[in-house]
Coordinates of C-alpha atoms in Angstrom, one line a residue:
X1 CA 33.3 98.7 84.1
X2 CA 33.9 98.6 80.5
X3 CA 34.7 95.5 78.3
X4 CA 37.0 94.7 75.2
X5 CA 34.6 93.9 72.6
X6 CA 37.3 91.7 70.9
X7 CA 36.2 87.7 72.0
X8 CA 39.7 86.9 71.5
X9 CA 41.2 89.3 74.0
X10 CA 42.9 87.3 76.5
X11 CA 40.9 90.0 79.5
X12 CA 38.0 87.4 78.5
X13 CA 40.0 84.2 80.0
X14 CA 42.2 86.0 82.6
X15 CA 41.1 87.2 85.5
X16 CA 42.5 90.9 84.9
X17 CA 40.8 94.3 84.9
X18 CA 40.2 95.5 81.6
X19 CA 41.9 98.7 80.7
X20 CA 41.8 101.3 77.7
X21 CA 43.7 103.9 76.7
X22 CA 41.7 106.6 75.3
X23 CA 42.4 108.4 71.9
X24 CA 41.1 111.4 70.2
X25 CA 40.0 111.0 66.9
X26 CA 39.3 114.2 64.4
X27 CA 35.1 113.2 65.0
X28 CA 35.3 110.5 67.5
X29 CA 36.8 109.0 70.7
X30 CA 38.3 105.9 70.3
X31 CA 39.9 103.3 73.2
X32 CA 42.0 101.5 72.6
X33 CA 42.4 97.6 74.5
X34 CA 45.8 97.3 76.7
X35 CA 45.7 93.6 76.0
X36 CA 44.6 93.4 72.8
X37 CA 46.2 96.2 71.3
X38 CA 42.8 97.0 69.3
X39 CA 41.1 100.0 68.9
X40 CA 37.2 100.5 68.9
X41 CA 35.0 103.4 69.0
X42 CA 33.7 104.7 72.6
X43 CA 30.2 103.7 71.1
X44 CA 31.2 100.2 70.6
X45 CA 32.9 99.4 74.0
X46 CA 29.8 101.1 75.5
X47 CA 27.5 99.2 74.1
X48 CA 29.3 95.9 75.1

């Protein structure tokens, strides 16, 4: 199961699944937090 890095995503304090939408970048796939709205690199998330 992935995480939002983000500590201030509410998927931290909520008891909901965490879900990303994933978007192609020109060198790099990012997802991006349904909650949060943010967007991280695949490497980031996971690492988390």
């Amino acid at each position: 199961m992935l995480v939002c890095p983000n500590s201030n995503c509410i998927s931290h304090a909520e008891p909901v699944s965490s879900s990303f939408a994933v978007k192609k970048r020109a060198d790099d796939i990012a997802l991006k937090c349904k909650y949060c709205e943010k967007e991280f690199s695949h490497y980031v998330v996971l690492a988390n």
